[in-house]
Each structure stands twice: as C-alpha cells, then as structure tokens.
Amino acid sequence: MTAARPIWLVNGEVSTVNPADRGLAYGDGLFETMAAQDGRIRWLDLHMQRLRDGCARLAIAPVNHDAVRGEILRHCPNSGRGVMKLIITRGTGSRGYRIPQPQNPTRILGISNWPEYPSGHYTEGVRMASLTLRLGRNPALAGIKHLCRLEQVLAQQELSALDADEGVLMDELGLVVSGIACNLFAAHRGRLLTPSLSHSGVKGVMRRAVMEAAQSLGTGCETRQLTQDDLANADELFVTNAVFGIWPVRQLDQRDYRLGGLTRRFMDHFGYGQA
Amino acid sequence: MTAARPIWLVNGEVSTVNPADRGLAYGDGLFETMAAQDGRIRWLDLHMQRLRDGCARLAIAPVNHDAVRGEILRHCPNSGRGVMKLIITRGTGSRGYRIPQPQNPTRILGISNWPEYPSGHYTEGVRMASLTLRLGRNPALAGIKHLCRLEQVLAQQELSALDADEGVLMDELGLVVSGIACNLFAAHRGRLLTPSLSHSGVKGVMRRAVMEAAQSLGTGCETRQLTQDDLANADELFVTNAVFGIWPVRQLDQRDYRLGGLTRRFMDHFGYGQA
C-alpha cells in the first residue's frame, strides 16, 4: 500500500463507520494489534485464535477467519514495518443493549506506521511506576481484548504526569494485573511468574507466546496471584506485547532491576532487541 | 424532521464516524439518552449537567454546551415523541491510549422513534430477575454514563433467557447496583432508599430527579449500600430512567410487590403512567 497512513478499511472498503455501530455505542467488540513486517504478520495464528476465543465469550457471531486472515495479509505492508489493527464489532443495531438477531459484525482494519521505540527500551529496559488507578474485577470480561478501555485511557493519563515509561496496574484488591498496554512477567529464583488474569486484564498474544516458550526454555511459567511485594522481591521483570515484543524493566518505583539472564534468554529466543 | 429514523448527525452533518475515533477504539466517551416530545426534551438541564460532569471526570475537553443544547433542540421532533441520543467522544487520535493534545471531541446525535412500552409496565409494574453477572467495581468510572457498556450487553443477554422484563445487577461484593438500563429505588417504612453508586453503575438523570423530588414529597432519599435482603424486605420497589420515567416493580425473583402509595406519589408527581 502506498497511500498515506493510517489507512482504514471498513468491511473491506476505504470507508467510515455507521454511527449506530455497537462498537461505538457500547464498546461491544474486540480488537487485535499486530506487528507487520515485509508482508508478514508476527503471531498471526495466536491473534486469530484470540479473536475466535473473544467472539465466543461475547457471543459475537463468528467471523470468517479465512477471509479475515486473507484481508490482513493482502493489506500487510510488503516491505518495512507497520502496525495493523483489526477491530471486530457486533455490528449495527437498534437502540438498546439487546443483541441483534441476526448479527452482522463490522470488520475494521487499520494500517499504521511503525512506532519508533527508543532502542534503550530493549538494551537497558523501561522504567515503570505503580499507578494509583485500580482496575475493576469482572471474571466475565477478564482476559478478553474488548473495546471497553477507559481504564487504560485513565491509567495512561496518570502515567503521563509521572517520570516513567509504563505503569503497573493493580486491581481493586491490590493484586498486580499488568502494564497499561502490556503484560508483566517476574523471574524469581529462575522461575517465571505472571498474573493469572482471571478477574482483570488482557491475555496478550505475546504473553501466550512467552508462556509456551517457557516450557522449551526450561523456566516453566506459573500463572498465579501476584502482589506488589512479589514484584519488589523479583530478580528480574519484563513486559510484553505483540508489537514491541519484550522489554526488560530496569526500574519499578524506587527499586532498580538488572537485565538478567532469564529475560535475555526470552528476548534472544524470539529475536527481540537485535536491531 | 421528516426523514426516516433513526437519523444520525456527526458534528452537525448527516454523516458517518471516522474509524480512528476513540469512542470506537476505547469506549472513550459519554452518552445521554433523552425523551423528546413536541419539540421539547424532558430533563434537558439534568442531561447537560451530567454531560458536563462526565467530561470533567474523564478530562474530555469541555464541549460548547450552548451549541450542543441548540443542536439538540433544533433536531428535536416538533410533534409526537422520540428518543434523542447524544454521544460525545474524545475525538480521533493516533494509535495508543495517550490522550491527544489538543482534543477535538466528536459530537454524534441520533434521533429514533419512541419505543412502544407495554402500558402494563406503568399500571401493573415490571417483573425483575436477579442476574448472576456481577459488575466490576471501579470508583474512577462509577456513576459516569461512559461508552464502555459490555457489562450491560452481557447482562441483557442473560436477561433474554429469563422470563422477566428487567434485571437486578449486583457488584463483585454482591451489593445491589441497579437494573440493566435503569436505576432502582426501594421504599422501606415510608423512606426511600437507593444504591450509592460509588463503585459501580450509572447515576441516572431520572434517579437525580427522583432524589431531588424526594425532599419536597417528604419521603427523603437515603443513598447507601443495599443488599439483596434489603430488596426482599422492601415494601415497594420502582425503577427509573430518563426515557420511560418510572415503572413500579411487581415481582423480583420469587417475591411479589404491590404498587404502593409511595411509588404512586412519585409517578403522579412527574406525570408518568397517565397516558
């Protein structure tokens, strides 16, 4: 594609969105944010799997995954890097929360330029700050990458006033959930730990890739409740998302962390931080 | 307006929505649903006040309230009834949760036909069922009529499988919050009670009108934590929203309620259920 980015396709056409779309009215939909490079999408299978799972949990009519996958690949930048964002909403409906029958989901695909992350984020790590905003707990929505993201908007606003690159979010009980736009892993005596996300947060595609690799890399990965003390007592911390991959954490609040061997092993395994 | 409804205006024009709008991307916005009749909007001052409060809490750039008010009244049906829905989003932005500077909020106005509610909802009351879905608790978002409404979509889906007109929603601690699209009041020995909504729920315009009228009607209105037992022990229950006004509750789960004098007093005061 040579047109100026971002480019937006709505149901396959360069177009706009119906004001009656339930994605806008109620956040009634899902999204995937994907790293594109040289005509390929990293983690495409995992993105499609999560999309399928999300549709099932929200009872959104299943999209034609082959068609969606084909559309993504057709519009993927042939050379260089970019970010592709896919939004699937439940489509338009009449007034009210009732789910329309039949559903005609809306498919929105955006192609944006690659964000130029500071290279130090990979080589030295990011500085994080614990945020005061608490995430609500709701098992019915936990884990899903749905469109209701006001908590993240408010968290990003809080972070903007702090001298840090990312924020650590806790839930109403004070349990650690994630970063604002990333998942969080802690290394403790050679073991990898990550929050279970049974009550809050998004189950990231890169989180899943790390959890799967943890078996072959011999660290294992335990998903469980994590407290702020667990983070303070960790040997290493790192954060993940499907676009930037893995960033070590070099500071959280008052504590400094080293870029340790376990984090390095995962970054090397996936090839992050090489460029 | 004589065009077929619904009619949608985006920033004053019959138009559509930019796919990069943050209302769609993140639920980053607010809405008001208003009852229109014969060129007038019921509770317009309270709607505008809540919109102003919501913008302040979410740090959405203040909209020009005189202009918005003027636009609403200009498109209000001259005769008969209708429902007007105003959506204010934070506008478009580049990728990511960070709030754009400057903000250019998007204004979306929809005009729909009046829903034909069963007259028995006013004269006999509605049947309610307690839902199993729990609302997350988040003081930062509680009370605001924001666009993140997936909990209500899932609640409405749960209700659809039950033999009831509306659902009672509890929060994660089991405290009563509201109906799905309405607020809830309980009468107990001549006193009016309603959930405080400090951690979940929407502070409805009709809820506020009832709370203000409760002073002049001599019942007072106590906002506090309410349990399911409080509802089971209530003498009367009624639900409110700005479109239908007030409906008595004639059944909640296994218990029947009478349409009592206190509910009747509020309905008469506002003129609901006369037509």
mmCIF file of N, CA, C and O in Angstrom, chain B residues 120-126 128 183-193 206 209-211 213-214 217-220 231 234-241 244-251 255-274:
data_model
loop_
_atom_site.group_PDB
_atom_site.id
_atom_site.type_symbol
_atom_site.label_atom_id
_atom_site.label_comp_id
_atom_site.label_asym_id
_atom_site.label_seq_id
_atom_site.Cartn_x
_atom_site.Cartn_y
_atom_site.Cartn_z
ATOM 1 N N GLY B 120 -48.863 -1.856 30.599
ATOM 2 C CA GLY B 120 -48.871 -2.538 31.892
ATOM 3 C C GLY B 120 -47.611 -2.280 32.710
ATOM 4 O O GLY B 120 -47.624 -2.448 33.936
ATOM 5 N N HIS B 121 -46.537 -1.899 32.059
ATOM 6 C CA HIS B 121 -45.314 -1.576 32.803
ATOM 7 C C HIS B 121 -45.566 -0.418 33.768
ATOM 8 O O HIS B 121 -44.941 -0.338 34.831
ATOM 9 N N TYR B 122 -46.483 0.497 33.384
ATOM 10 C CA TYR B 122 -46.808 1.625 34.265
ATOM 11 C C TYR B 122 -47.933 1.280 35.238
ATOM 12 O O TYR B 122 -47.893 1.666 36.399
ATOM 13 N N THR B 123 -48.914 0.544 34.744
ATOM 14 C CA THR B 123 -50.113 0.355 35.560
ATOM 15 C C THR B 123 -49.983 -0.831 36.522
ATOM 16 O O THR B 123 -50.562 -0.809 37.609
ATOM 17 N N GLU B 124 -49.231 -1.845 36.114
ATOM 18 C CA GLU B 124 -49.099 -3.009 36.992
ATOM 19 C C GLU B 124 -47.675 -3.179 37.485
ATOM 20 O O GLU B 124 -47.444 -3.705 38.581
ATOM 21 N N GLY B 125 -46.720 -2.765 36.652
ATOM 22 C CA GLY B 125 -45.325 -2.889 37.052
ATOM 23 C C GLY B 125 -44.576 -3.913 36.229
ATOM 24 O O GLY B 125 -45.162 -4.657 35.439
ATOM 25 N N VAL B 126 -43.264 -3.953 36.418
ATOM 26 C CA VAL B 126 -42.404 -4.878 35.674
ATOM 27 C C VAL B 126 -41.957 -6.018 36.582
ATOM 28 O O VAL B 126 -41.908 -5.891 37.803
ATOM 29 N N MET B 128 -38.885 -8.393 37.590
ATOM 30 C CA MET B 128 -37.423 -8.356 37.553
ATOM 31 C C MET B 128 -36.844 -9.681 38.025
ATOM 32 O O MET B 128 -37.479 -10.420 38.786
ATOM 33 N N ASN B 183 -32.127 2.794 37.057
ATOM 34 C CA ASN B 183 -31.771 2.814 38.481
ATOM 35 C C ASN B 183 -32.920 2.243 39.292
ATOM 36 O O ASN B 183 -34.041 2.093 38.812
ATOM 37 N N LEU B 184 -32.620 1.947 40.516
ATOM 38 C CA LEU B 184 -33.526 1.169 41.359
ATOM 39 C C LEU B 184 -33.753 1.907 42.681
ATOM 40 O O LEU B 184 -32.796 2.419 43.278
ATOM 41 N N PHE B 185 -35.013 1.974 43.099
ATOM 42 C CA PHE B 185 -35.368 2.583 44.379
ATOM 43 C C PHE B 185 -36.194 1.591 45.188
ATOM 44 O O PHE B 185 -37.001 0.846 44.639
ATOM 45 N N ALA B 186 -35.977 1.612 46.492
ATOM 46 C CA ALA B 186 -36.745 0.765 47.403
ATOM 47 C C ALA B 186 -37.412 1.646 48.449
ATOM 48 O O ALA B 186 -36.791 2.590 48.959
ATOM 49 N N ALA B 187 -38.668 1.337 48.736
ATOM 50 C CA ALA B 187 -39.364 2.029 49.826
ATOM 51 C C ALA B 187 -39.378 1.111 51.037
ATOM 52 O O ALA B 187 -39.713 -0.079 50.922
ATOM 53 N N HIS B 188 -38.992 1.663 52.181
ATOM 54 C CA HIS B 188 -38.931 0.872 53.404
ATOM 55 C C HIS B 188 -39.506 1.718 54.541
ATOM 56 O O HIS B 188 -38.924 2.716 54.928
ATOM 57 N N ARG B 189 -40.699 1.334 55.000
ATOM 58 C CA ARG B 189 -41.390 2.086 56.049
ATOM 59 C C ARG B 189 -41.493 3.573 55.734
ATOM 60 O O ARG B 189 -41.159 4.429 56.573
ATOM 61 N N GLY B 190 -41.885 3.866 54.512
ATOM 62 C CA GLY B 190 -42.124 5.260 54.124
ATOM 63 C C GLY B 190 -40.898 6.036 53.727
ATOM 64 O O GLY B 190 -41.002 7.197 53.305
ATOM 65 N N ARG B 191 -39.718 5.392 53.870
ATOM 66 C CA ARG B 191 -38.467 6.056 53.474
ATOM 67 C C ARG B 191 -38.015 5.512 52.121
ATOM 68 O O ARG B 191 -38.207 4.337 51.819
ATOM 69 N N LEU B 192 -37.374 6.372 51.338
ATOM 70 C CA LEU B 192 -36.867 5.947 50.042
ATOM 71 C C LEU B 192 -35.370 5.659 50.145
ATOM 72 O O LEU B 192 -34.613 6.444 50.728
ATOM 73 N N LEU B 193 -34.960 4.534 49.586
ATOM 74 C CA LEU B 193 -33.549 4.119 49.588
ATOM 75 C C LEU B 193 -33.101 3.870 48.156
ATOM 76 O O LEU B 193 -33.868 3.363 47.342
ATOM 77 N N MET B 206 -32.921 10.461 35.709
ATOM 78 C CA MET B 206 -34.207 10.283 36.387
ATOM 79 C C MET B 206 -33.994 9.958 37.867
ATOM 80 O O MET B 206 -34.786 10.382 38.720
ATOM 81 N N ALA B 209 -33.589 13.227 39.445
ATOM 82 C CA ALA B 209 -34.868 13.939 39.551
ATOM 83 C C ALA B 209 -35.692 13.391 40.711
ATOM 84 O O ALA B 209 -36.311 14.149 41.476
ATOM 85 N N VAL B 210 -35.689 12.057 40.879
ATOM 86 C CA VAL B 210 -36.432 11.441 41.987
ATOM 87 C C VAL B 210 -35.816 11.847 43.325
ATOM 88 O O VAL B 210 -36.526 12.190 44.284
ATOM 89 N N MET B 211 -34.487 11.834 43.404
ATOM 90 C CA MET B 211 -33.833 12.190 44.665
ATOM 91 C C MET B 211 -34.145 13.632 45.058
ATOM 92 O O MET B 211 -34.346 13.931 46.234
ATOM 93 N N ALA B 213 -36.851 15.343 44.091
ATOM 94 C CA ALA B 213 -38.275 15.443 44.425
ATOM 95 C C ALA B 213 -38.576 14.835 45.789
ATOM 96 O O ALA B 213 -39.551 15.214 46.448
ATOM 97 N N ALA B 214 -37.724 13.890 46.201
ATOM 98 C CA ALA B 214 -37.969 13.200 47.482
ATOM 99 C C ALA B 214 -37.973 14.163 48.654
ATOM 100 O O ALA B 214 -38.632 13.918 49.672
ATOM 101 N N LEU B 217 -41.449 15.856 48.476
ATOM 102 C CA LEU B 217 -42.523 14.883 48.700
ATOM 103 C C LEU B 217 -42.463 14.289 50.109
ATOM 104 O O LEU B 217 -43.308 13.461 50.463
ATOM 105 N N GLY B 218 -41.462 14.681 50.873
ATOM 106 C CA GLY B 218 -41.441 14.326 52.286
ATOM 107 C C GLY B 218 -40.955 12.926 52.603
ATOM 108 O O GLY B 218 -40.995 12.490 53.755
ATOM 109 N N THR B 219 -40.492 12.197 51.598
ATOM 110 C CA THR B 219 -40.007 10.832 51.883
ATOM 111 C C THR B 219 -38.506 10.835 52.173
ATOM 112 O O THR B 219 -37.975 9.883 52.722
ATOM 113 N N GLY B 220 -37.823 11.899 51.767
ATOM 114 C CA GLY B 220 -36.369 11.879 51.798
ATOM 115 C C GLY B 220 -35.854 10.772 50.883
ATOM 116 O O GLY B 220 -36.646 9.985 50.335
ATOM 117 N N LEU B 231 -33.732 -5.519 49.374
ATOM 118 C CA LEU B 231 -34.775 -5.518 48.342
ATOM 119 C C LEU B 231 -35.905 -6.473 48.717
ATOM 120 O O LEU B 231 -37.087 -6.156 48.561
ATOM 121 N N ALA B 234 -38.157 -4.877 51.212
ATOM 122 C CA ALA B 234 -38.735 -3.570 50.893
ATOM 123 C C ALA B 234 -40.258 -3.663 50.788
ATOM 124 O O ALA B 234 -40.805 -4.712 50.430
ATOM 125 N N ASP B 235 -40.929 -2.573 51.078
ATOM 126 C CA ASP B 235 -42.381 -2.521 50.916
ATOM 127 C C ASP B 235 -42.755 -2.312 49.448
ATOM 128 O O ASP B 235 -43.748 -2.849 48.966
ATOM 129 N N GLU B 236 -41.966 -1.488 48.763
ATOM 130 C CA GLU B 236 -42.195 -1.202 47.341
ATOM 131 C C GLU B 236 -40.841 -1.073 46.658
ATOM 132 O O GLU B 236 -39.862 -0.703 47.290
ATOM 133 N N LEU B 237 -40.832 -1.379 45.365
ATOM 134 C CA LEU B 237 -39.654 -1.134 44.522
ATOM 135 C C LEU B 237 -40.106 -0.405 43.271
ATOM 136 O O LEU B 237 -41.188 -0.675 42.753
ATOM 137 N N PHE B 238 -39.262 0.502 42.782
ATOM 138 C CA PHE B 238 -39.510 1.028 41.431
ATOM 139 C C PHE B 238 -38.192 1.307 40.736
ATOM 140 O O PHE B 238 -37.151 1.425 41.380
ATOM 141 N N VAL B 239 -38.252 1.335 39.417
ATOM 142 C CA VAL B 239 -37.068 1.593 38.596
ATOM 143 C C VAL B 239 -37.299 2.858 37.776
ATOM 144 O O VAL B 239 -38.446 3.240 37.510
ATOM 145 N N THR B 240 -36.191 3.499 37.407
ATOM 146 C CA THR B 240 -36.263 4.791 36.712
ATOM 147 C C THR B 240 -35.281 4.841 35.556
ATOM 148 O O THR B 240 -34.196 4.275 35.628
ATOM 149 N N ASN B 241 -35.675 5.497 34.483
ATOM 150 C CA ASN B 241 -34.689 6.045 33.540
ATOM 151 C C ASN B 241 -35.300 7.244 32.836
ATOM 152 O O ASN B 241 -36.510 7.493 32.946
ATOM 153 N N PHE B 244 -38.249 6.189 29.962
ATOM 154 C CA PHE B 244 -39.579 5.705 30.387
ATOM 155 C C PHE B 244 -40.068 6.373 31.656
ATOM 156 O O PHE B 244 -41.249 6.315 31.961
ATOM 157 N N GLY B 245 -39.175 6.968 32.399
ATOM 158 C CA GLY B 245 -39.587 7.649 33.631
ATOM 159 C C GLY B 245 -39.536 6.743 34.834
ATOM 160 O O GLY B 245 -38.452 6.437 35.335
ATOM 161 N N ILE B 246 -40.707 6.296 35.301
ATOM 162 C CA ILE B 246 -40.794 5.433 36.485
ATOM 163 C C ILE B 246 -41.683 4.238 36.186
ATOM 164 O O ILE B 246 -42.799 4.399 35.676
ATOM 165 N N TRP B 247 -41.198 3.059 36.486
ATOM 166 C CA TRP B 247 -42.012 1.841 36.444
ATOM 167 C C TRP B 247 -42.022 1.208 37.831
ATOM 168 O O TRP B 247 -40.939 0.995 38.424
ATOM 169 N N PRO B 248 -43.195 0.861 38.327
ATOM 170 C CA PRO B 248 -43.235 0.052 39.553
ATOM 171 C C PRO B 248 -42.675 -1.342 39.272
ATOM 172 O O PRO B 248 -42.706 -1.808 38.134
ATOM 173 N N VAL B 249 -42.164 -1.986 40.293
ATOM 174 C CA VAL B 249 -41.730 -3.383 40.183
ATOM 175 C C VAL B 249 -42.804 -4.240 40.847
ATOM 176 O O VAL B 249 -43.161 -4.004 41.987
ATOM 177 N N ARG B 250 -43.332 -5.190 40.093
ATOM 178 C CA ARG B 250 -44.383 -6.028 40.701
ATOM 179 C C ARG B 250 -43.847 -7.391 41.117
ATOM 180 O O ARG B 250 -44.510 -8.127 41.854
ATOM 181 N N GLN B 251 -42.663 -7.741 40.641
ATOM 182 C CA GLN B 251 -42.089 -9.018 41.055
ATOM 183 C C GLN B 251 -40.574 -8.926 40.957
ATOM 184 O O GLN B 251 -40.033 -8.342 40.024
ATOM 185 N N ARG B 255 -40.519 -13.027 44.850
ATOM 186 C CA ARG B 255 -41.383 -12.187 45.666
ATOM 187 C C ARG B 255 -42.238 -11.246 44.839
ATOM 188 O O ARG B 255 -41.782 -10.679 43.852
ATOM 189 N N ASP B 256 -43.498 -11.098 45.232
ATOM 190 C CA ASP B 256 -44.381 -10.123 44.605
ATOM 191 C C ASP B 256 -44.393 -8.837 45.427
ATOM 192 O O ASP B 256 -44.290 -8.883 46.672
ATOM 193 N N TYR B 257 -44.527 -7.729 44.743
ATOM 194 C CA TYR B 257 -44.623 -6.415 45.394
ATOM 195 C C TYR B 257 -45.910 -5.750 44.940
ATOM 196 O O TYR B 257 -46.357 -5.943 43.809
ATOM 197 N N ARG B 258 -46.486 -4.923 45.805
ATOM 198 C CA ARG B 258 -47.669 -4.174 45.399
ATOM 199 C C ARG B 258 -47.231 -2.820 44.852
ATOM 200 O O ARG B 258 -46.165 -2.317 45.201
ATOM 201 N N LEU B 259 -48.047 -2.251 43.984
ATOM 202 C CA LEU B 259 -47.806 -0.882 43.526
ATOM 203 C C LEU B 259 -48.320 0.011 44.645
ATOM 204 O O LEU B 259 -49.514 0.291 44.753
ATOM 205 N N GLY B 260 -47.439 0.453 45.510
ATOM 206 C CA GLY B 260 -47.838 1.131 46.742
ATOM 207 C C GLY B 260 -47.946 2.636 46.604
ATOM 208 O O GLY B 260 -47.668 3.210 45.551
ATOM 209 N N GLY B 261 -48.313 3.262 47.694
ATOM 210 C CA GLY B 261 -48.598 4.695 47.703
ATOM 211 C C GLY B 261 -47.376 5.550 47.442
ATOM 212 O O GLY B 261 -47.480 6.633 46.847
ATOM 213 N N LEU B 262 -46.217 5.081 47.901
ATOM 214 C CA LEU B 262 -45.032 5.900 47.711
ATOM 215 C C LEU B 262 -44.637 5.941 46.232
ATOM 216 O O LEU B 262 -44.366 7.007 45.671
ATOM 217 N N THR B 263 -44.622 4.785 45.592
ATOM 218 C CA THR B 263 -44.326 4.744 44.157
ATOM 219 C C THR B 263 -45.335 5.596 43.388
ATOM 220 O O THR B 263 -44.966 6.404 42.518
ATOM 221 N N ARG B 264 -46.588 5.430 43.721
ATOM 222 C CA ARG B 264 -47.664 6.171 43.051
ATOM 223 C C ARG B 264 -47.465 7.687 43.199
ATOM 224 O O ARG B 264 -47.668 8.453 42.255
ATOM 225 N N ARG B 265 -47.002 8.085 44.404
ATOM 226 C CA ARG B 265 -46.810 9.514 44.645
ATOM 227 C C ARG B 265 -45.749 10.088 43.696
ATOM 228 O O ARG B 265 -45.920 11.168 43.134
ATOM 229 N N PHE B 266 -44.674 9.334 43.503
ATOM 230 C CA PHE B 266 -43.622 9.828 42.602
ATOM 231 C C PHE B 266 -44.095 9.814 41.154
ATOM 232 O O PHE B 266 -43.813 10.728 40.384
ATOM 233 N N MET B 267 -44.798 8.754 40.766
ATOM 234 C CA MET B 267 -45.294 8.702 39.380
ATOM 235 C C MET B 267 -46.251 9.858 39.109
ATOM 236 O O MET B 267 -46.164 10.510 38.058
ATOM 237 N N ASP B 268 -47.130 10.126 40.066
ATOM 238 C CA ASP B 268 -48.081 11.231 39.886
ATOM 239 C C ASP B 268 -47.348 12.570 39.839
ATOM 240 O O ASP B 268 -47.666 13.441 39.021
ATOM 241 N N HIS B 269 -46.374 12.716 40.708
ATOM 242 C CA HIS B 269 -45.630 13.975 40.770
ATOM 243 C C HIS B 269 -45.043 14.339 39.410
ATOM 244 O O HIS B 269 -45.068 15.501 38.998
ATOM 245 N N PHE B 270 -44.507 13.324 38.719
ATOM 246 C CA PHE B 270 -43.854 13.585 37.432
ATOM 247 C C PHE B 270 -44.790 13.364 36.239
ATOM 248 O O PHE B 270 -44.409 13.605 35.100
ATOM 249 N N GLY B 271 -45.989 12.854 36.510
ATOM 250 C CA GLY B 271 -46.940 12.645 35.411
ATOM 251 C C GLY B 271 -46.675 11.404 34.592
ATOM 252 O O GLY B 271 -47.077 11.329 33.425
ATOM 253 N N TYR B 272 -45.986 10.409 35.165
ATOM 254 C CA TYR B 272 -45.748 9.171 34.413
ATOM 255 C C TYR B 272 -46.921 8.216 34.602
ATOM 256 O O TYR B 272 -47.488 8.112 35.682
ATOM 257 N N GLY B 273 -47.223 7.500 33.543
ATOM 258 C CA GLY B 273 -48.262 6.487 33.628
ATOM 259 C C GLY B 273 -49.656 7.045 33.481
ATOM 260 O O GLY B 273 -50.640 6.373 33.745
ATOM 261 N N GLN B 274 -49.754 8.310 33.011
ATOM 262 C CA GLN B 274 -51.070 8.917 32.839
ATOM 263 C C GLN B 274 -51.646 8.623 31.459
ATOM 264 O O GLN B 274 -52.851 8.674 31.292
#
